[in-house]
């Protein structure tokens, strides 16, 4: 058994329930094999992978945390992570089914464009194959299978990015509602990967302060590819604002082959202590009730 200080976790992972390539059970098995103490399942816009992950974790010593990652828009794309959400909360489930419905509308437009080009897409077949949250990554896989791109990234570049033939805009859940609904459903809202948004410091502070007005409680400071300096900078911001520090790899399996579970691009190490911070926050909330 590792000592407390050595115990490592991963608080940002995707499964086949959204756009990852490992099923929830496979992801937990991998976490166990790698000796991770805990993993949070943070699929895009869904919490439905959690029960399977939980079941798979029985007798492994891996702790599974229910989570999700909601895509929102601020000035550009911003992602909000949620930890310890109540997976039976009706308000949360109804927002999430709206997101799936909205994506389905957008996907229908992509399907129509592909059909115009003689590329038939069986959408209900996609739902069966890929699960509820069907998005551009799955259309990318079809395009690869049609031989029109060498891999998912190439399919995005050629067909699915803004400005390309099959790009169709989505409407997103607002950032304030995303933060709020996570908090309302008993969860802890956290700003995901802050350096992905290409904001300067005043803009990043504005984003953090705006999210805090709606209940933000943490910042993802450790992330695949972030340098020690970058993580330290984010930790300073978190401490200045009284926010929790979280960290995770954003593992997607073969959908992002350069990112490994736990260690990210090689040097990521997320200590168990960060999870204890989340748990303390949960305890404080239940005492307040
Ligand atoms: P959607 O919400 O259906 O439009 O799909 C968005 C998802 O596509 C994001 O969560 C990313 O995981 C993935 N994605 C976006 N851009 C790219 C890209 N250039 N290459 C690979 N995956 C991408
Ligand atoms: Fe993704
Ligand atoms: Fe993200
Ligand atoms: Zn993610």
Coordinates of C-alpha atoms and ligand atoms in Angstrom, one line a residue:
X1 CA 0.0 0.0 0.0
X2 CA 1.3 3.4 -0.9
X3 CA 1.6 6.1 1.8
X4 CA -1.0 8.8 1.7
X5 CA 1.3 11.3 0.0
X6 CA 2.1 8.9 -2.9
X7 CA -1.5 8.1 -3.7
X8 CA -2.4 9.5 -7.1
X9 CA -5.8 10.2 -8.7
X10 CA -7.2 11.5 -11.9
X11 CA -10.2 13.9 -11.7
X12 CA -10.8 14.4 -15.5
X13 CA -11.6 11.4 -17.7
X14 CA -13.9 10.6 -20.6
X15 CA -15.5 7.2 -21.5
X16 CA -17.6 5.8 -24.3
X17 CA -20.5 7.4 -22.6
X18 CA -19.3 10.6 -24.3
X19 CA -16.3 10.7 -26.7
X20 CA -13.8 8.5 -25.0
X21 CA -12.8 5.1 -26.3
X22 CA -12.8 3.1 -23.0
X23 CA -16.1 2.0 -21.5
X24 CA -16.6 3.1 -17.9
X25 CA -15.7 -0.4 -16.7
X26 CA -12.6 -0.5 -18.8
X27 CA -11.5 2.9 -17.6
X28 CA -11.8 1.7 -13.9
X29 CA -9.9 -1.5 -14.8
X30 CA -7.1 0.6 -16.3
X31 CA -7.1 2.9 -13.2
X32 CA -6.7 -0.1 -11.0
X33 CA -3.9 -1.6 -13.2
X34 CA -2.1 1.7 -13.0
X35 CA -2.5 1.9 -9.2
X36 CA -4.6 5.0 -9.1
X37 CA -6.5 5.6 -5.9
X38 CA -9.5 7.5 -7.4
X39 CA -10.9 8.5 -10.7
X40 CA -13.7 11.0 -11.5
X41 CA -15.8 10.2 -14.5
X42 CA -16.3 13.6 -16.2
X43 CA -18.0 12.8 -19.5
X44 CA -19.2 15.7 -21.7
X45 CA -22.8 16.6 -20.8
X46 CA -23.8 13.3 -19.2
X47 CA -23.5 11.4 -15.9
X48 CA -24.8 8.1 -17.2
X49 CA -21.4 6.4 -17.2
X50 CA -21.2 6.6 -13.4
X51 CA -23.2 3.5 -12.3
X52 CA -21.2 1.2 -14.5
X53 CA -17.9 2.7 -13.3
X54 CA -19.0 2.3 -9.7
X55 CA -20.0 -1.3 -10.2
X56 CA -16.6 -2.0 -11.9
X57 CA -14.8 -0.4 -9.0
X58 CA -16.1 -2.9 -6.4
X59 CA -13.2 -4.8 -4.9
X60 CA -10.6 -2.9 -6.8
X61 CA -9.6 -0.2 -4.2
X62 CA -10.3 2.5 -6.9
X63 CA -12.7 5.2 -5.7
X64 CA -15.0 6.5 -8.3
X65 CA -16.3 10.1 -8.1
X66 CA -19.5 11.1 -10.1
X67 CA -18.8 14.1 -12.3
X68 CA -19.4 15.7 -15.7
X69 CA -18.0 18.4 -17.9
X70 CA -20.4 20.9 -19.5
X71 CA -19.5 22.8 -22.6
X72 CA -20.5 26.5 -22.4
X73 CA -19.7 29.7 -24.2
X74 CA -18.1 32.8 -22.6
X75 CA -16.2 34.9 -25.1
X76 CA -15.1 31.5 -26.5
X77 CA -15.6 27.9 -25.5
X78 CA -15.4 27.4 -21.7
X79 CA -15.8 24.0 -20.0
X80 CA -17.2 23.6 -16.4
X81 CA -16.5 20.5 -14.5
X82 CA -18.8 19.3 -11.7
X83 CA -17.9 16.8 -8.9
X84 CA -20.2 14.9 -6.6
X85 CA -23.3 15.9 -8.5
X86 CA -26.4 13.9 -7.4
X87 CA -27.0 11.7 -10.5
X88 CA -30.7 11.5 -9.7
X89 CA -31.3 15.2 -9.5
X90 CA -34.2 16.0 -11.8
X91 CA -33.2 19.6 -12.6
X92 CA -29.8 18.5 -13.6
X93 CA -31.1 15.5 -15.7
X94 CA -33.5 17.8 -17.4
X95 CA -30.8 20.3 -18.4
X96 CA -28.6 17.4 -19.6
X97 CA -31.4 16.0 -21.7
X98 CA -31.9 19.5 -23.2
X99 CA -28.2 19.5 -24.2
X100 CA -28.6 16.1 -25.9
X101 CA -31.8 17.2 -27.7
X102 CA -30.0 20.4 -28.9
X103 CA -27.1 18.3 -30.2
X104 CA -29.5 15.9 -31.9
X105 CA -31.0 18.9 -33.8
X106 CA -27.5 20.1 -34.9
X107 CA -26.5 16.5 -35.8
X108 CA -29.5 16.2 -38.1
X109 CA -28.2 19.2 -40.1
X110 CA -24.8 17.5 -40.3
X111 CA -26.4 14.3 -41.4
X112 CA -28.4 16.1 -44.2
X113 CA -25.2 17.7 -45.5
X114 CA -23.4 14.4 -45.6
X115 CA -26.3 12.8 -47.4
X116 CA -26.2 15.5 -50.0
X117 CA -22.7 14.4 -50.7
X118 CA -23.7 10.8 -51.1
X119 CA -22.6 9.7 -47.6
X120 CA -25.5 8.0 -45.9
X121 CA -25.6 8.2 -42.1
X122 CA -27.8 6.0 -40.0
X123 CA -28.4 8.3 -37.1
X124 CA -30.3 5.8 -34.9
X125 CA -27.5 3.4 -35.6
X126 CA -25.0 6.0 -34.3
X127 CA -27.0 6.4 -31.1
X128 CA -26.9 2.6 -30.6
X129 CA -23.2 2.4 -31.4
X130 CA -22.0 5.6 -29.6
X131 CA -24.5 6.1 -26.8
X132 CA -26.7 9.1 -26.1
X133 CA -24.2 11.9 -26.5
X134 CA -23.5 11.8 -30.2
X135 CA -21.3 14.7 -31.3
X136 CA -18.8 15.7 -33.9
X137 CA -16.1 13.2 -32.7
X138 CA -18.5 10.4 -33.8
X139 CA -19.1 12.0 -37.2
X140 CA -15.3 12.2 -37.4
X141 CA -15.1 8.5 -36.9
X142 CA -17.6 7.8 -39.7
X143 CA -15.6 10.1 -42.0
X144 CA -12.5 8.1 -41.2
X145 CA -14.4 4.9 -41.9
X146 CA -15.6 6.3 -45.3
X147 CA -11.9 6.8 -46.0
X148 CA -12.2 10.6 -46.2
X149 CA -9.8 11.3 -43.4
X150 CA -6.8 9.4 -41.9
X151 CA -7.9 9.9 -38.3
X152 CA -10.3 11.9 -36.1
X153 CA -8.2 15.0 -35.9
X154 CA -7.8 15.0 -39.7
X155 CA -11.6 14.6 -40.1
X156 CA -12.1 17.7 -37.9
X157 CA -9.6 19.7 -39.8
X158 CA -11.0 18.8 -43.2
X159 CA -14.7 18.6 -42.5
X160 CA -15.9 19.5 -39.0
X161 CA -14.1 22.6 -37.8
X162 CA -15.7 26.0 -38.2
X163 CA -15.5 27.0 -41.8
X164 CA -15.5 23.4 -43.1
X165 CA -18.2 21.7 -45.1
X166 CA -19.9 19.8 -42.2
X167 CA -19.5 22.4 -39.5
X168 CA -22.9 23.4 -38.0
X169 CA -23.1 25.7 -35.0
X170 CA -24.5 24.5 -31.6
X171 CA -26.4 26.5 -29.0
X172 CA -24.8 26.0 -25.5
X173 CA -26.2 26.0 -22.0
X174 CA -25.2 29.3 -20.6
X175 CA -22.1 29.4 -18.4
X176 CA -24.0 30.8 -15.4
X177 CA -26.7 28.1 -15.7
X178 CA -24.0 25.4 -16.0
X179 CA -22.3 26.5 -12.8
X180 CA -25.6 26.9 -11.0
X181 CA -27.1 23.6 -12.0
X182 CA -24.0 21.7 -10.8
X183 CA -24.2 23.5 -7.5
X184 CA -28.0 23.1 -7.2
X185 CA -27.6 19.3 -7.8
X186 CA -25.3 19.1 -4.8
X187 CA -22.1 19.2 -6.8
X188 CA -18.9 21.3 -6.8
X189 CA -18.5 23.5 -10.0
X190 CA -14.9 23.8 -11.2
X191 CA -13.4 25.8 -14.1
X192 CA -11.8 23.3 -16.4
X193 CA -8.3 23.7 -18.1
X194 CA -8.1 27.6 -17.8
X195 CA -5.2 27.9 -20.3
X196 CA -7.2 26.4 -23.2
X197 CA -9.2 29.6 -23.6
X198 CA -6.4 31.9 -24.7
X199 CA -7.3 34.6 -22.2
X200 CA -4.9 37.2 -20.8
X201 CA -4.8 37.6 -17.0
X202 CA -7.5 40.3 -16.7
X203 CA -9.8 38.3 -18.9
X204 CA -9.1 35.1 -16.9
X205 CA -9.8 36.9 -13.7
X206 CA -13.0 38.3 -15.1
X207 CA -14.1 34.8 -16.1
X208 CA -13.3 33.4 -12.6
X209 CA -15.1 36.3 -10.9
X210 CA -18.1 35.9 -13.1
X211 CA -18.3 32.2 -12.5
X212 CA -17.9 32.8 -8.7
X213 CA -21.0 35.0 -8.7
X214 CA -22.9 31.9 -9.8
X215 CA -21.3 29.4 -7.4
X216 CA -17.9 28.4 -8.8
X217 CA -15.8 26.6 -6.2
X218 CA -12.6 25.4 -7.8
X219 CA -10.0 25.7 -10.6
X220 CA -8.4 22.8 -12.5
X221 CA -4.8 23.7 -11.9
X222 CA -3.1 20.5 -12.8
X223 CA -3.8 19.3 -16.4
X224 CA -2.0 17.4 -19.2
X225 CA 0.7 19.5 -20.7
X226 CA 0.6 22.3 -18.2
X227 CA 4.1 23.2 -16.9
X228 CA 4.9 23.5 -13.2
X229 CA 5.0 27.3 -13.5
X230 CA 1.5 27.3 -15.1
X231 CA 0.1 25.1 -12.4
X232 CA 1.7 27.2 -9.7
X233 CA 0.2 30.4 -11.3
X234 CA -3.3 28.8 -11.3
X235 CA -2.8 27.6 -7.7
X236 CA -2.0 31.2 -6.6
X237 CA -5.1 32.4 -8.3
X238 CA -7.2 29.7 -6.6
X239 CA -5.8 30.5 -3.2
X240 CA -6.3 34.3 -3.8
X241 CA -10.0 33.6 -4.6
X242 CA -10.5 31.0 -1.9
X243 CA -11.1 28.3 -4.5
X244 CA -10.3 24.6 -4.5
X245 CA -7.5 23.2 -6.6
X246 CA -8.3 20.2 -8.8
X247 CA -6.4 18.2 -11.5
X248 CA -6.8 15.6 -14.1
X249 CA -5.5 14.3 -17.4
X250 CA -8.6 14.7 -19.7
X251 CA -8.0 11.1 -20.8
X252 CA -10.1 10.1 -23.9
X253 CA -8.4 6.8 -24.8
X254 CA -7.6 6.4 -28.5
X255 CA -9.6 9.6 -29.2
X256 CA -6.6 11.6 -27.8
X257 CA -3.8 9.0 -27.9
X258 CA -1.2 11.4 -26.6
X259 CA -2.9 11.6 -23.2
X260 CA -2.6 8.8 -20.7
X261 CA -4.8 8.1 -17.7
X262 CA -3.2 9.5 -14.6
X263 CA 0.1 10.8 -15.9
X264 CA -1.3 12.8 -18.9
X265 CA 1.5 13.6 -21.4
X266 CA 4.0 12.0 -19.0
X267 CA 4.6 14.1 -16.0
X268 CA 1.1 14.8 -14.5
X269 CA 0.7 13.7 -10.9
X270 CA -2.5 14.6 -9.1
X271 CA -2.2 13.9 -5.3
X272 CA -5.1 12.4 -3.4
X273 CA -5.1 15.5 -1.1
X274 CA -6.9 17.4 -3.8
X275 CA -9.8 15.0 -3.6
X276 CA -9.8 15.5 0.2
X277 CA -10.3 19.2 -0.5
X278 CA -13.4 18.3 -2.6
X279 CA -14.7 16.1 0.2
X280 CA -14.3 18.7 2.9
X281 CA -16.2 21.1 0.7
X282 CA -19.0 18.5 0.4
X283 CA -19.1 18.0 4.2
X284 CA -19.2 21.8 4.8
X285 CA -22.2 22.0 2.5
X286 CA -24.1 19.2 4.2
X287 CA -23.5 20.8 7.6
X288 CA -24.9 24.1 6.3
X289 CA -28.2 22.3 5.3
Ligands
LIG1 P1 -19.6 18.8 -30.5 O1 -20.0 19.3 -29.1 O2 -20.5 17.7 -30.9 O3 -19.6 19.9 -31.5 O4 -18.1 18.2 -30.4 C1 -17.2 18.8 -29.6 C2 -16.1 17.8 -29.2 O5 -15.3 17.5 -30.3 C3 -15.1 18.4 -28.1 O6 -15.5 18.1 -26.8 C4 -13.8 17.8 -28.5 O7 -13.6 16.6 -27.7 C5 -13.9 17.4 -29.9 N1 -13.1 18.2 -30.8 C6 -13.3 19.5 -31.1 N2 -12.4 20.0 -32.0 C7 -11.6 18.9 -32.2 C8 -10.4 18.7 -33.1 N3 -9.9 19.6 -33.8 N4 -9.9 17.4 -33.1 C9 -10.4 16.4 -32.4 N5 -11.5 16.6 -31.5 C10 -12.0 17.8 -31.5
LIG2 FE1 -13.9 15.4 -25.5
LIG3 FE1 -12.7 20.1 -21.7
LIG4 ZN1 -12.6 16.9 -20.8

